[in-house]
Amino acid sequence: MDDFLPPDLRTPRREELTGMLMPWDKPLIIDGEVTACPQCGTYRDWIIITIREEVWLRCRAGHETHEHRLDTAWFNRNSGPMTHWHATLEDGLDAFGH
Ligand SMILES: [Zn+2]
């Protein structure tokens, strides 16, 4: 009669894998300060990545910095609707030309 799988089998366990990216071309201002890459000092043209409740900033040179002052809620407030689904982080970065 009931050929549905139990809910925990039907729902892909995506939480551990899902990250979201958004391009951020303008300077990123956090707490009133322009954020710069600690490694190369650039302050614009970011890809902002959220994964596992953490927010990471990736500069054009590929440096990735964990930004403790930002979180997923901030990301969701600032990102538009998701437009693409990428299998991997690398695919997503490619799509944004990083
Ligand atoms: Zn950098």
mmCIF file of N, CA and C and ligand atoms in Angstrom, residues 37-42 46 59-63, ligand 1:
data_model
loop_
_atom_site.group_PDB
_atom_site.id
_atom_site.type_symbol
_atom_site.label_atom_id
_atom_site.label_comp_id
_atom_site.label_asym_id
_atom_site.label_seq_id
_atom_site.Cartn_x
_atom_site.Cartn_y
_atom_site.Cartn_z
ATOM 1 N N CYS A 37 41.182 41.711 2.149
ATOM 2 C CA CYS A 37 41.781 40.373 2.234
ATOM 3 C C CYS A 37 43.045 40.458 3.082
ATOM 4 N N PRO A 38 43.151 39.626 4.133
ATOM 5 C CA PRO A 38 44.345 39.695 4.989
ATOM 6 C C PRO A 38 45.618 39.289 4.249
ATOM 7 N N GLN A 39 45.465 38.606 3.142
ATOM 8 C CA GLN A 39 46.661 38.128 2.442
ATOM 9 C C GLN A 39 47.122 39.061 1.330
ATOM 10 N N CYS A 40 46.192 39.639 0.596
ATOM 11 C CA CYS A 40 46.638 40.489 -0.509
ATOM 12 C C CYS A 40 46.087 41.910 -0.429
ATOM 13 N N GLY A 41 45.199 42.162 0.520
ATOM 14 C CA GLY A 41 44.749 43.525 0.746
ATOM 15 C C GLY A 41 43.659 44.020 -0.187
ATOM 16 N N THR A 42 43.201 43.173 -1.088
ATOM 17 C CA THR A 42 42.134 43.626 -1.969
ATOM 18 C C THR A 42 40.843 43.799 -1.166
ATOM 19 N N TRP A 46 34.674 40.133 -4.417
ATOM 20 C CA TRP A 46 34.656 38.914 -3.610
ATOM 21 C C TRP A 46 33.685 37.895 -4.179
ATOM 22 N N CYS A 59 38.753 36.103 -2.227
ATOM 23 C CA CYS A 59 39.125 37.232 -3.073
ATOM 24 C C CYS A 59 39.462 36.733 -4.474
ATOM 25 N N ARG A 60 39.685 37.673 -5.360
ATOM 26 C CA ARG A 60 39.975 37.336 -6.739
ATOM 27 C C ARG A 60 41.231 36.467 -6.870
ATOM 28 N N ALA A 61 42.155 36.618 -5.928
ATOM 29 C CA ALA A 61 43.385 35.821 -5.977
ATOM 30 C C ALA A 61 43.183 34.415 -5.407
ATOM 31 N N GLY A 62 41.986 34.138 -4.897
ATOM 32 C CA GLY A 62 41.706 32.798 -4.403
ATOM 33 C C GLY A 62 41.991 32.590 -2.927
ATOM 34 N N HIS A 63 42.297 33.673 -2.205
ATOM 35 C CA HIS A 63 42.485 33.545 -0.757
ATOM 36 C C HIS A 63 41.129 33.418 -0.097
HETATM 37 ZN ZN ZN B 1 43.535 37.911 -1.320
#
